[in-house]
Tab-separated table of C-alpha atoms and ligand atoms in Angstrom:
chain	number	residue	atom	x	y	z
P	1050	UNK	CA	123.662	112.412	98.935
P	1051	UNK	CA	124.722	108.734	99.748
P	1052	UNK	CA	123.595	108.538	103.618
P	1053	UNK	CA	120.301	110.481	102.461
P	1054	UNK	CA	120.205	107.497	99.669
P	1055	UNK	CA	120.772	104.742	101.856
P	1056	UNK	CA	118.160	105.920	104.077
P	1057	UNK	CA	115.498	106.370	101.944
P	1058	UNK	CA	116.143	102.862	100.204
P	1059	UNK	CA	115.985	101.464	104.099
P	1060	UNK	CA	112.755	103.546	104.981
P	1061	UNK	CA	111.359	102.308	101.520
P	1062	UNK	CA	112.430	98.694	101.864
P	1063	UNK	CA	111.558	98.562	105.740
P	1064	UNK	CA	114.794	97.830	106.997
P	1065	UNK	CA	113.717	100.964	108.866
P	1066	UNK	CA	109.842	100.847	109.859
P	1067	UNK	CA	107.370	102.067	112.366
P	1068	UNK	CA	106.524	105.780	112.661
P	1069	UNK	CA	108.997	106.952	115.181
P	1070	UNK	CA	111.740	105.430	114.068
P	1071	UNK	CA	111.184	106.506	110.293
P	1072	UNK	CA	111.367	109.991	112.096
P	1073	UNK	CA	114.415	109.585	113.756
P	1074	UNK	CA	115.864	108.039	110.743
P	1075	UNK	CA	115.377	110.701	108.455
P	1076	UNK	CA	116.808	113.276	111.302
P	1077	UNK	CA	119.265	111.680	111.732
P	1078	UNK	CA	120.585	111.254	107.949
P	1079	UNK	CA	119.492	114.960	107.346
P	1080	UNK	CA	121.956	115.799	110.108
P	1081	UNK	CA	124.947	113.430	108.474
P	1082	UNK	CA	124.232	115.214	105.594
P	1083	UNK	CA	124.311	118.895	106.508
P	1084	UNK	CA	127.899	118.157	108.269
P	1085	UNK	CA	129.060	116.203	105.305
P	1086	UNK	CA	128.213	119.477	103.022
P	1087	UNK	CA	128.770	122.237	105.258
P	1088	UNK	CA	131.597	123.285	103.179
P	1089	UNK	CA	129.468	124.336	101.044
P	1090	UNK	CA	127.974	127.807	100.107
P	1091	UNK	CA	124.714	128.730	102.279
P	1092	UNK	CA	122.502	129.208	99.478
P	1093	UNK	CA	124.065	125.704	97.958
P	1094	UNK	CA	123.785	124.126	101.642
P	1095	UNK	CA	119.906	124.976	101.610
P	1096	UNK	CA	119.133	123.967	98.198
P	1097	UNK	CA	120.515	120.606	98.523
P	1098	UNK	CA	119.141	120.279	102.050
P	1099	UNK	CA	115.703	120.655	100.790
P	1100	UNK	CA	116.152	118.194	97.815
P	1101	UNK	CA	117.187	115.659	100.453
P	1102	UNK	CA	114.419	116.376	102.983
P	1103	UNK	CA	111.878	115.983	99.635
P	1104	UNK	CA	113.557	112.521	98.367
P	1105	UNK	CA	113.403	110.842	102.139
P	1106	UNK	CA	109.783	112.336	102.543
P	1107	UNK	CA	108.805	110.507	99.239
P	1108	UNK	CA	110.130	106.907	100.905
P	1109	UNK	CA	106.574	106.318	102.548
P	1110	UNK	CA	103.571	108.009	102.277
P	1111	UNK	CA	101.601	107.367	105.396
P	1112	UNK	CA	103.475	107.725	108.452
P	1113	UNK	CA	103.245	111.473	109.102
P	1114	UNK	CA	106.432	111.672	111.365
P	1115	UNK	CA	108.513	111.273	108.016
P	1116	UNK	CA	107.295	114.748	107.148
P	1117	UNK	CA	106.839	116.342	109.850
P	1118	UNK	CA	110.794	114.897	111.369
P	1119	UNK	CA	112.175	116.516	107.873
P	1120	UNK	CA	110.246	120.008	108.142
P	1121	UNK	CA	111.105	119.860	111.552
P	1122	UNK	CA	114.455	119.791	110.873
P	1123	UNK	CA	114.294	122.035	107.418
P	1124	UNK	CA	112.868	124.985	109.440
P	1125	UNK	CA	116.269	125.587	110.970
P	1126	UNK	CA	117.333	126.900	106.804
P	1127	UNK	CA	114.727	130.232	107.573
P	1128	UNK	CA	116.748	130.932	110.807
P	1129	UNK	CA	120.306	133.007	111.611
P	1130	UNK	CA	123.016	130.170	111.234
P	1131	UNK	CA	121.225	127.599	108.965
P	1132	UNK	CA	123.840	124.785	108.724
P	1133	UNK	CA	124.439	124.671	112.779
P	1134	UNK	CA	120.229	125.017	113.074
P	1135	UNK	CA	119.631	122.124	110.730
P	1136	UNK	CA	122.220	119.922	112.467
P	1137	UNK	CA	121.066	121.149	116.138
P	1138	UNK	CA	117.483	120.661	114.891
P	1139	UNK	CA	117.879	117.183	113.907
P	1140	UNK	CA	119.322	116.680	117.283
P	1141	UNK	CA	116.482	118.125	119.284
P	1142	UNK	CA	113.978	116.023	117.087
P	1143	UNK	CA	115.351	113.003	117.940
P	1144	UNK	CA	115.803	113.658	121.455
P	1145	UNK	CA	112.263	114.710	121.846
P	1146	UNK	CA	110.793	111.932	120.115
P	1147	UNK	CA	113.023	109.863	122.871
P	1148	UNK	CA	111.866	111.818	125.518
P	1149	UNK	CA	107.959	111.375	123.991
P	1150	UNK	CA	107.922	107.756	123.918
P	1151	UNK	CA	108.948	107.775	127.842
P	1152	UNK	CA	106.460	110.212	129.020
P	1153	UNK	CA	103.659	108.123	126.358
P	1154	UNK	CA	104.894	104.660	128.684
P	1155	UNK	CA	104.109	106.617	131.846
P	1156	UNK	CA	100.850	107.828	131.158
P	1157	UNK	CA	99.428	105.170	129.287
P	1158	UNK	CA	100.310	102.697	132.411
P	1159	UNK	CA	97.787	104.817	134.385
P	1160	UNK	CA	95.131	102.875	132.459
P	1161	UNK	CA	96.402	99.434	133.146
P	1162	UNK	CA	95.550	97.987	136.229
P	1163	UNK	CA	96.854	94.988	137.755
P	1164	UNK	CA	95.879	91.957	136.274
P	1165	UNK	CA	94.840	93.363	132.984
P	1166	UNK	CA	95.165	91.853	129.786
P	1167	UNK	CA	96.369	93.752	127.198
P	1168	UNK	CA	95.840	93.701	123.169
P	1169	UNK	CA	98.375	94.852	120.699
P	1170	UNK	CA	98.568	95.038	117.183
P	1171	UNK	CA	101.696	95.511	114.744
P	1172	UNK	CA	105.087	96.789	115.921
P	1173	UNK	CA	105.103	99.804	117.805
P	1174	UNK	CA	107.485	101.693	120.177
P	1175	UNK	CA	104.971	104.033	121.615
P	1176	UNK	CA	102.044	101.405	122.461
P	1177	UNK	CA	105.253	98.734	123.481
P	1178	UNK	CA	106.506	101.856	125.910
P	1179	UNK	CA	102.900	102.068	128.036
P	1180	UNK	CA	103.326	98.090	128.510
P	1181	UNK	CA	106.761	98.128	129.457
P	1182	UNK	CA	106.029	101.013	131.866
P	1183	UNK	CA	102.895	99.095	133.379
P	1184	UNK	CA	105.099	95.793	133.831
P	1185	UNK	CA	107.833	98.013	135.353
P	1186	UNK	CA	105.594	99.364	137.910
P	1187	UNK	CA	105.239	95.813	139.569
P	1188	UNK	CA	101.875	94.904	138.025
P	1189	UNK	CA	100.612	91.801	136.618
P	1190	UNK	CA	99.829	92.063	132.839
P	1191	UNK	CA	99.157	89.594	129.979
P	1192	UNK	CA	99.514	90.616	126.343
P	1193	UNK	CA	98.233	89.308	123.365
P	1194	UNK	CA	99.989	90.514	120.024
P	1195	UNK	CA	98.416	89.939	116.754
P	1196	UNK	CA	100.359	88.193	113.539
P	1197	UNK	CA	99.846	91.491	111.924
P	1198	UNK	CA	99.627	90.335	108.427
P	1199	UNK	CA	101.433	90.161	105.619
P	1200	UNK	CA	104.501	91.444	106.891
P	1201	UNK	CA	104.328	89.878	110.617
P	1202	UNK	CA	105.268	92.966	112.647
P	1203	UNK	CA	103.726	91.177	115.772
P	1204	UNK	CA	106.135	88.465	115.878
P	1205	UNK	CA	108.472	91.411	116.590
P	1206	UNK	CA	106.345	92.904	119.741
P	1207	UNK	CA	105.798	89.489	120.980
P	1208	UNK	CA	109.537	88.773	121.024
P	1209	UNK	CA	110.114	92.010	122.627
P	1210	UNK	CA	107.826	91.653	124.872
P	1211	UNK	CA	108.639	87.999	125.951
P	1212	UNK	CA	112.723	88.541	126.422
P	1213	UNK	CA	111.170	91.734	128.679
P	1214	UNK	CA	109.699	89.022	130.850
P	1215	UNK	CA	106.148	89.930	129.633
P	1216	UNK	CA	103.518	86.991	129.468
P	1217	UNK	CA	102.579	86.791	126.127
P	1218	UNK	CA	99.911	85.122	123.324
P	1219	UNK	CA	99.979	85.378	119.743
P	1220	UNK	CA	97.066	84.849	118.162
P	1221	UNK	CA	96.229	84.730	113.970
P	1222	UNK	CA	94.627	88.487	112.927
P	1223	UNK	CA	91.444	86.860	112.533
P	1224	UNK	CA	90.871	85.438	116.378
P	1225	UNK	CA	90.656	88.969	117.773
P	1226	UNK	CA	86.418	89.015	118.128
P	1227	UNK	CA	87.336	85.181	119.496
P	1228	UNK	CA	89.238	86.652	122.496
P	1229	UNK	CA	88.523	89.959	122.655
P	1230	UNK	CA	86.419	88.585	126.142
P	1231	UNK	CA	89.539	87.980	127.626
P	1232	UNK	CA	90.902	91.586	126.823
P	1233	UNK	CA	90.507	94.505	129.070
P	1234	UNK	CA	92.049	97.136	127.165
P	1235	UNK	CA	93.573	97.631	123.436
P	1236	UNK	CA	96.561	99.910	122.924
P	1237	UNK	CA	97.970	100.428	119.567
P	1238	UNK	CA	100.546	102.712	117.637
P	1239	UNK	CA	99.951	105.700	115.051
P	1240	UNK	CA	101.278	106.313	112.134
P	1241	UNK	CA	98.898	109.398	111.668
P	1242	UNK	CA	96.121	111.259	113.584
P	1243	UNK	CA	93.735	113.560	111.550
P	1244	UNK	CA	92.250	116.860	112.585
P	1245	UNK	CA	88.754	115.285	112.842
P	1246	UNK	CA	90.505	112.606	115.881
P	1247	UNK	CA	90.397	109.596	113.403
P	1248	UNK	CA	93.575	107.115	113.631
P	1249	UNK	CA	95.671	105.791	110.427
P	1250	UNK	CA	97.988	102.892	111.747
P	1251	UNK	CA	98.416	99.374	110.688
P	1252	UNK	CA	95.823	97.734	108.279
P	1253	UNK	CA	93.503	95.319	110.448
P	1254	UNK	CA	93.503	98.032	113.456
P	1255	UNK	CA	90.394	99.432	112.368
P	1256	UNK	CA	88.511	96.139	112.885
P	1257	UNK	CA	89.859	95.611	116.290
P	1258	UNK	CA	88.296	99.401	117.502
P	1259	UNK	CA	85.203	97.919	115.999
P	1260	UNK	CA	84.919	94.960	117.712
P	1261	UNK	CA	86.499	96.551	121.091
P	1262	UNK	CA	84.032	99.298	120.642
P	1263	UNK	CA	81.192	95.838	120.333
P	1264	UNK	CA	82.435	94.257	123.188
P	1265	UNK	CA	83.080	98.010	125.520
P	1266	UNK	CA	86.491	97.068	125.752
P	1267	UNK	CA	88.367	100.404	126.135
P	1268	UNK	CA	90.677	101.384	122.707
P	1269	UNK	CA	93.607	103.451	123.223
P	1270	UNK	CA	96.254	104.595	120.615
P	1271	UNK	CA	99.960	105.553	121.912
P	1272	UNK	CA	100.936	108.852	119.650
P	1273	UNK	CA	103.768	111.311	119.636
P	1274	UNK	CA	102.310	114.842	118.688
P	1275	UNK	CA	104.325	114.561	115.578
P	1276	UNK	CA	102.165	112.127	114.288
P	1277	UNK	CA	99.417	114.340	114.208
P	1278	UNK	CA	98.978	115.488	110.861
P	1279	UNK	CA	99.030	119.076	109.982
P	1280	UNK	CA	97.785	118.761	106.465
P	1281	UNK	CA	94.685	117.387	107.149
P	1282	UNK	CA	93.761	120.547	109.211
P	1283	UNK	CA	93.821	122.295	105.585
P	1284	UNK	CA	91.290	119.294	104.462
P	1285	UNK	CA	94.236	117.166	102.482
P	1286	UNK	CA	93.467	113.306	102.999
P	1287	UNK	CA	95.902	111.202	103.688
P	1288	UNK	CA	97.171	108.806	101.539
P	1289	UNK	CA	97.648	104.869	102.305
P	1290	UNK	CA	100.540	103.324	101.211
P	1291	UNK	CA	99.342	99.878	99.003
P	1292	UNK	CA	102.237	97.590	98.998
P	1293	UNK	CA	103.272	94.780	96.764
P	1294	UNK	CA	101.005	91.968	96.246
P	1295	UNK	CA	103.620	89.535	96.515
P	1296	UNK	CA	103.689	90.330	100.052
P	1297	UNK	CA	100.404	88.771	100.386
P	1298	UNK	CA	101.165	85.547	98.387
P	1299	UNK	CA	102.260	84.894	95.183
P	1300	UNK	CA	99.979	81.818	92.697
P	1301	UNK	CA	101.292	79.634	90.219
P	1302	UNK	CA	100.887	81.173	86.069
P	1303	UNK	CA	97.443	79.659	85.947
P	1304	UNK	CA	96.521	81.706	88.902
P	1305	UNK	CA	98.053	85.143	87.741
P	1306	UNK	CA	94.775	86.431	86.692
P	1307	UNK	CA	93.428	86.590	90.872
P	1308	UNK	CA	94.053	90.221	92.169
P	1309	UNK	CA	96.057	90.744	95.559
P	1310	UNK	CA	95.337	94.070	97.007
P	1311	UNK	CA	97.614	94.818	99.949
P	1312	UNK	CA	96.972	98.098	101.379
P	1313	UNK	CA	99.296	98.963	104.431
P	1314	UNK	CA	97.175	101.119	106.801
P	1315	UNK	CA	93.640	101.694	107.724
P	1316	UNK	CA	91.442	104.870	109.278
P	1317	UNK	CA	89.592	104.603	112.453
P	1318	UNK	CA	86.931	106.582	113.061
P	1319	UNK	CA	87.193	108.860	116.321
P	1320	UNK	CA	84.297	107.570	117.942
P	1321	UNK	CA	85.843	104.388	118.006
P	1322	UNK	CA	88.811	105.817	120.078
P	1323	UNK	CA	88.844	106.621	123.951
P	1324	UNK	CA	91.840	108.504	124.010
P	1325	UNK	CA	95.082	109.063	122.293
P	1326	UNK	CA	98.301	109.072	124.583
P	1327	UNK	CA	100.568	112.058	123.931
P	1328	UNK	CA	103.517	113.074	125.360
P	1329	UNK	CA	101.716	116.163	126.757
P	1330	UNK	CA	99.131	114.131	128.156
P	1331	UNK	CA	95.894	112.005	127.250
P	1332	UNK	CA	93.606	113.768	125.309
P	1333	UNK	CA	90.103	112.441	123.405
P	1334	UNK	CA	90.552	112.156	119.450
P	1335	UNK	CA	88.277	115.355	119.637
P	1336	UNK	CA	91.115	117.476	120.488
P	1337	UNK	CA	93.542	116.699	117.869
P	1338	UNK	CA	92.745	119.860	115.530
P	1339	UNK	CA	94.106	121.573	119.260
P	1340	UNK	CA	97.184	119.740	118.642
P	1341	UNK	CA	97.872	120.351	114.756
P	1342	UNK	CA	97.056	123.929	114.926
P	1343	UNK	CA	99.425	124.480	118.711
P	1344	UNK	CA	102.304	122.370	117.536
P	1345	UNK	CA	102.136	121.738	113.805
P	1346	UNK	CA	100.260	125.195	112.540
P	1347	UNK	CA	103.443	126.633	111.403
P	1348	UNK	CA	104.180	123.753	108.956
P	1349	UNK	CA	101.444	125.162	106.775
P	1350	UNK	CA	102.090	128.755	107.090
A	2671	LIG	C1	104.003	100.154	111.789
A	2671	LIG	C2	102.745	100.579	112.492
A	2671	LIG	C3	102.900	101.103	113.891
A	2671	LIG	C4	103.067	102.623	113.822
A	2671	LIG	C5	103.463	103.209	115.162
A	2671	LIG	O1	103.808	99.954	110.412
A	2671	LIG	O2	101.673	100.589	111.956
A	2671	LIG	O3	101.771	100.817	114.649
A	2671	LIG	O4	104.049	102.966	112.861
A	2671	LIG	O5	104.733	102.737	115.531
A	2671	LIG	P1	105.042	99.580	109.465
A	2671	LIG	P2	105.668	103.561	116.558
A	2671	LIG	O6	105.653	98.327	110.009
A	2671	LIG	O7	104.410	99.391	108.108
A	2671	LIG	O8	106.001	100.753	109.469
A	2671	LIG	O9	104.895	103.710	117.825
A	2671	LIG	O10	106.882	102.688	116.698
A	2671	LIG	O11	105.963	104.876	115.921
């Protein structure tokens, strides 16, 4: 159980963060796993796969992939062979998810024309994939990354985008209205998508669709279909993760008596999103109960 351990401590910690990686994280150690105990009886092999696929599921609550990576992978215990499914399983999640990000890059740089500026919030793969892809194709593109408070994930998308060759601005969370003139389009990450189209990603993204959606500056989220979330189709909410306060800030004694709320992740309504780039194409937040029930329906059978 030590690999499944040391993931979920990293996934918990967020040594390992953003959505798609937490996927491929927990694939991977699920994999590890099932070839470190497939000496074991078959009836042993799937009990203790399913306690580890329920301990790195409870790491983080929000980002859907976790989940949906670890029943992905599970669902190979109901088939002939169990052990090599699981293991081949894992494989062919993490693969995929690979393989989504690419195809995400290529058909979210249809939207970006040349000379665009671009605004990003938080750390993420899929949304950093569609401006890669657009620089890639020769055009000229400015981004502007947000701090992302508390934790600062923009610094990391501005670095990345910078040693890429990318021109890029950071700006506080609180200057987006002040430049959101200068923006042409907003792409961000997922870390869920609900049946009824609405987005769950980084806290503060929900502002920015509002005041994109003020200003008719077009909002576009970058998801896998494995961050759509199958339980909501059956009317569960999702739950977001609150965080330590001390990420926030921390006050001297005579101070302890302020409250610090720090929750990680916010909704956005659908009607605040133009489309949502999937591997399997672009579709409008209206069509993610398609999704769930196509791709995800057998999760709650
Ligand atoms: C990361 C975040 C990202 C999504 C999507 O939050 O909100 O936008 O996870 O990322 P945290 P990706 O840092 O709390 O994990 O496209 O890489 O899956």
């Amino acid at each position: 159980m030590e690999i499944i351990k040391e993931t979920y401590e990293k996934i918990k910690n967020m040594e390992i963060r953003g959505a798609g990686r937490i996927g491929r994280a927990a694939a991977k150690a699920l994999k590890e796993y099932a070839i470190k105990i497939s000496h074991l009886s078959e009836e042993e092999f799937i009990k203790k796969m399913k306690e580890a696929g329920n301990l790195l599921i409870s790491a983080r609550p929000t980002a859907v992939s976790l989940p949906n990576a670890v029943k992905y992978v599970l669902k190979g215990l109901n088939e002939d062979n169990p052990k090599e499914r699981a293991i081949e399983r894992a494989d062919e999640f993490i693969e995929s998810s690979l393989k989504a990000i690419e195809k995400i890059g290529k058909y979210g740089a249809n939207r970006i024309k040349d000379g665009y500026t671009i605004l990003t919030h938080c750390n993420s793969e899929a949304a950093i994939s569609v401006i890669k892809t657009a620089y890639d194709e020769g055009k000229d593109i400015k981004v502007f990354c947000t701090e992302t408070r508390p934790r600062n994930q923009g610094y990391i998308t501005a670095k990345t985008l910078y040693d890429y060759g990318i021109d890029v601005t950071l700006i506080v969370d609180s200057a987006v209205r002040y430049f959101m003139r200068d923006i042409d389009i907003v792409i961000v990450g997922a870390d869920a998508i609900t049946a009824n189209g609405c987005l769950v990603n980084k806290i503060g993204t929900s502002q920015i669709a509002l005041i994109a959606n003020e200003s008719r500056v077009p909002f576009l989220t970058a998801a896998e279909t494995y961050k759509f979330h199958p339980k909501t189709i059956v009317g569960e909410l999702i739950e977001i993760e609150e965080r330590d306060p001390e990420e926030v800030t921390t006050f001297e004694d005579k101070y302890k008596g302020i409250k610090i709320r720090n929750p990680a992740f916010d909704v956005t309504p659908a009607k605040y999103i133009d489309a949502i780039i999937t591997e399997i194409g672009l579709i409008p937040p209206q069509g993610a109960w398609y999704i769930i029930e196509k791709y995800f329906g057998w999760l709650e059978k």
